CSV table of C-alpha atoms in Angstrom, one decimal:
chain,number,residue,atom,x,y,z
A,1,UNK,CA,-19.8,9.3,-45.2
A,2,UNK,CA,-20.5,7.0,-42.2
A,3,UNK,CA,-19.8,8.1,-38.6
A,4,UNK,CA,-19.7,6.1,-35.3
A,5,UNK,CA,-20.1,8.3,-32.2
A,6,UNK,CA,-19.7,6.8,-28.8
A,7,UNK,CA,-19.6,7.6,-25.1
A,8,UNK,CA,-17.3,5.9,-22.5
A,9,UNK,CA,-18.2,5.0,-18.9
A,10,UNK,CA,-16.8,7.3,-16.2
A,11,UNK,CA,-15.5,4.4,-14.1
A,12,UNK,CA,-12.0,3.1,-15.0
A,13,UNK,CA,-13.1,-0.4,-14.2
A,14,UNK,CA,-15.4,-0.4,-17.2
A,15,UNK,CA,-13.3,1.4,-19.8
A,16,UNK,CA,-11.4,-1.7,-21.1
A,17,UNK,CA,-14.7,-3.5,-21.8
A,18,UNK,CA,-16.1,-0.4,-23.5
A,19,UNK,CA,-13.0,-0.2,-25.7
A,20,UNK,CA,-13.4,-3.8,-26.7
A,21,UNK,CA,-17.0,-3.2,-27.5
A,22,UNK,CA,-16.1,-0.2,-29.6
A,23,UNK,CA,-13.5,-2.1,-31.6
A,24,UNK,CA,-16.1,-4.9,-32.3
A,25,UNK,CA,-18.7,-2.3,-33.3
A,26,UNK,CA,-16.3,-0.5,-35.7
A,27,UNK,CA,-15.2,-3.7,-37.3
A,28,UNK,CA,-18.9,-4.6,-38.0
A,29,UNK,CA,-20.1,-1.1,-39.0
A,30,UNK,CA,-17.1,0.0,-40.9
A,31,UNK,CA,-17.5,3.8,-40.3
A,32,UNK,CA,-15.3,6.4,-42.1
A,33,UNK,CA,-14.9,8.3,-38.8
A,34,UNK,CA,-15.1,7.3,-35.2
A,35,UNK,CA,-15.9,10.2,-32.8
A,36,UNK,CA,-14.9,9.7,-29.1
A,37,UNK,CA,-15.7,12.0,-26.2
A,38,UNK,CA,-13.2,14.3,-24.8
A,39,UNK,CA,-10.7,12.7,-22.4
A,40,UNK,CA,-12.4,9.3,-22.6
A,41,UNK,CA,-9.6,7.2,-21.2
A,42,UNK,CA,-9.2,8.5,-17.6
A,43,UNK,CA,-11.2,9.4,-14.6
A,44,UNK,CA,-12.9,12.8,-14.9
A,45,UNK,CA,-10.4,14.9,-13.1
A,46,UNK,CA,-11.7,18.3,-14.2
A,47,UNK,CA,-13.4,19.5,-11.0
A,48,UNK,CA,-12.6,22.4,-8.7
A,49,UNK,CA,-10.5,25.4,-9.3
A,50,UNK,CA,-7.0,23.9,-9.4
A,51,UNK,CA,-5.3,21.3,-11.5
A,52,UNK,CA,-3.8,18.3,-9.7
A,53,UNK,CA,-0.6,17.8,-11.6
A,54,UNK,CA,-0.2,14.1,-10.6
A,55,UNK,CA,-3.7,13.3,-11.8
A,56,UNK,CA,-3.1,15.3,-15.0
A,57,UNK,CA,0.2,13.4,-15.7
A,58,UNK,CA,-1.6,10.1,-15.1
A,59,UNK,CA,-4.5,11.1,-17.5
A,60,UNK,CA,-2.0,12.1,-20.2
A,61,UNK,CA,-0.2,8.7,-19.8
A,62,UNK,CA,-3.5,6.8,-20.0
A,63,UNK,CA,-4.5,8.7,-23.1
A,64,UNK,CA,-1.1,8.2,-24.8
A,65,UNK,CA,-1.4,4.5,-24.2
A,66,UNK,CA,-4.9,4.4,-25.7
A,67,UNK,CA,-4.1,6.6,-28.7
A,68,UNK,CA,-1.4,4.1,-29.6
A,69,UNK,CA,-4.2,1.6,-29.9
A,70,UNK,CA,-6.3,3.6,-32.4
A,71,UNK,CA,-5.1,1.3,-35.1
A,72,UNK,CA,-7.4,-1.4,-33.6
A,73,UNK,CA,-10.3,0.8,-34.8
A,74,UNK,CA,-10.5,-0.1,-38.5
A,75,UNK,CA,-11.6,3.4,-39.4
A,76,UNK,CA,-9.9,5.9,-41.6
A,77,UNK,CA,-10.2,8.7,-39.0
A,78,UNK,CA,-10.5,8.8,-35.2
A,79,UNK,CA,-11.5,12.0,-33.5
A,80,UNK,CA,-11.7,12.9,-29.8
């Protein structure tokens, strides 16, 4: 079994480029499983003692949009 494990940049401005690089890597490496970090598609909002509901909703929306693109990763399984 072959795995690809990656990290994503914290800055939103770099996430699209990181995604494109991951798609290219997976196409070349052909792993069985791609492992992404937790909450890779939003700014890191998990600081402090309270949840900002607007930031949480935005993070969920960003992740929903990216999860819809998992098919671009030519891998049998994608985990995050």
